Amino acid sequence: MGHTLSEPITEKHSTSTDGSRLLYGASSMQGWRVTMEDAHTTLLEMKGYENMAFFAVFDGHGGANVAKFCGERLHTILAEQESFKTGNFRQSLIDTFLKADATLRILPEFKDEQAGCTAVVTLISNDRIICGNAGDSRAVLCSKGEAIPLSHDHKPMDPDESARIVNAGGFVEAGRVNGALALSRAIGDFNYKNPELAVDKQLVISYPDVIEQEMGPDDEFIVMACDGIWDCFTNQQVVNFVREKIAAGVELDKICEQLMDRCLAPKSMMTGIGCDNMTIVIVGLLQGDTKEKWIQKCSRPSNFHAEPHLGRIVQKLDNSWTFWFMHRSPTAKNLTSSYGDNIKKIASFDTVEGFWGVYSHLKRATEVPSITEYNLFKSGIKPMWEYIKDTENQNGGKIMLRLRKGVVTRLWEKLILVVIGNQNHFSSDICGLVLSIRQFEDIISVWNKTSSDKDLIQDLKNKLAELLELPSGTIVDYKVHNSHHKDQT
């Protein structure tokens, strides 16, 4: 997520316009980030194409230049495409993304540019919606209260994306391309693109997925936003929030501002959630109604209150899991009190997709300071041995792997996948996992329920050594929670 400020910049840049076919509100906020790298475009009518609207969100990384270029130029590049002129809008978005990427590569001012950006673009005609996406910004349609995806995130751990990355000579580590980039499609990012490979065979490609559909009578509005929003709320939660505000008579630009305030983290957490730049565009689909009638339409009762419309197969896990985070000052004297005050819940998940949605945005072990912990526990179990109030932990203990600096990231990710995936029923006795970053070593702890079963503990140790392929010389200890608590170790 990049470096953060000591205090967030909460000034918002908002616009709104009401048209005869559509109305929109848009807003952006720098937040905790040192620089603003987002850009967006809002056109109720494209020049020369009065019945075609263009809306886009671009989330930059490594700098703002590529996102700024796309925000200023992508709609003009689209209008130049022969496929657009002939009405092949699906192909025109593909041509536009590829053309923008190729143009950036040859422009002198971008000669040494290493930045990139996501791009989610929605075209709206009188009766059709066409959305093209590369990266992890997102567009969602609200149809009678139901959140329907118009795009799907491109993440390195997606099987198809991962296969392409490996075939291009790269690797995926900690949910990132070559251990660095947390998305697998983008415009720019030329340090991940080999001129000798085809445009759709690169480590990171600008080739978009395109969803085209007819506008339905129940369709109410579209929300487009960068991952600074979607990291905090699900599609359905965002749709519910927006719909409730519309029904209350709040203008669309103000809804954008209020949603960003809801997403903003109260503190600059190492997790990055709520600390990113934020950009939101909301487009109201009038479909011949007046604004007043459209508001009434958005006020209709809805049965969609919790789960998002997933639009693809979801891989459920055997258990629900929760990530926690703790950073403690090295000068803290009361360790028990300090730990309790500083441990924070990040997010819970019960699907493979939910895991990667959280994990890919966490800072890696090499990026966090000493006396920092990531905790991953079965939901309902708190990672706080100091109090020993949790019945799941009262009679347990933990296996501790003491590791030299520099090797923990790969082992941590591999251990998580083994445990949450319940490989060979590996996690049946496991309560949670802890990654402790220290000054001279890193420690991975595996908490289990039963400290009295010596055979079970030895079996867990053997499985850990086999599955993780532990480096030679790795010290493996076991401590019972009660003794650990008593010693205040």
PDB file of C-alpha atoms in Angstrom, residues 2 72 82 91 141 167 194 215 282 302 314 354 360 382 419 443:
ATOM      1  CA  GLY A   2       2.993   2.329   0.202  1.00  0.00           C
ATOM      2  CA  GLU A  72      -7.205  12.464 -19.467  1.00  0.00           C
ATOM      3  CA  GLU A  82     -12.574   1.722 -35.617  1.00  0.00           C
ATOM      4  CA  GLN A  91     -13.938  -5.062 -28.884  1.00  0.00           C
ATOM      5  CA  LEU A 141     -24.692  -2.777 -10.783  1.00  0.00           C
ATOM      6  CA  ASN A 167       4.566 -19.218 -18.169  1.00  0.00           C
ATOM      7  CA  ASN A 194       8.668  -8.152 -22.043  1.00  0.00           C
ATOM      8  CA  MET A 215     -30.125  -2.576 -19.290  1.00  0.00           C
ATOM      9  CA  ILE A 282     -22.036   6.499  -8.649  1.00  0.00           C
ATOM     10  CA  SER A 302     -35.171  -5.368  -1.190  1.00  0.00           C
ATOM     11  CA  VAL A 314     -17.100 -19.567  -4.426  1.00  0.00           C
ATOM     12  CA  GLY A 354     -12.234 -13.911   0.908  1.00  0.00           C
ATOM     13  CA  SER A 360      -3.039  -9.716  -0.693  1.00  0.00           C
ATOM     14  CA  LYS A 382      -9.106 -14.455  20.456  1.00  0.00           C
ATOM     15  CA  VAL A 419      -4.140 -24.950   7.643  1.00  0.00           C
ATOM     16  CA  ILE A 443       8.818 -16.733  14.976  1.00  0.00           C
TER      17      ILE A 443
END
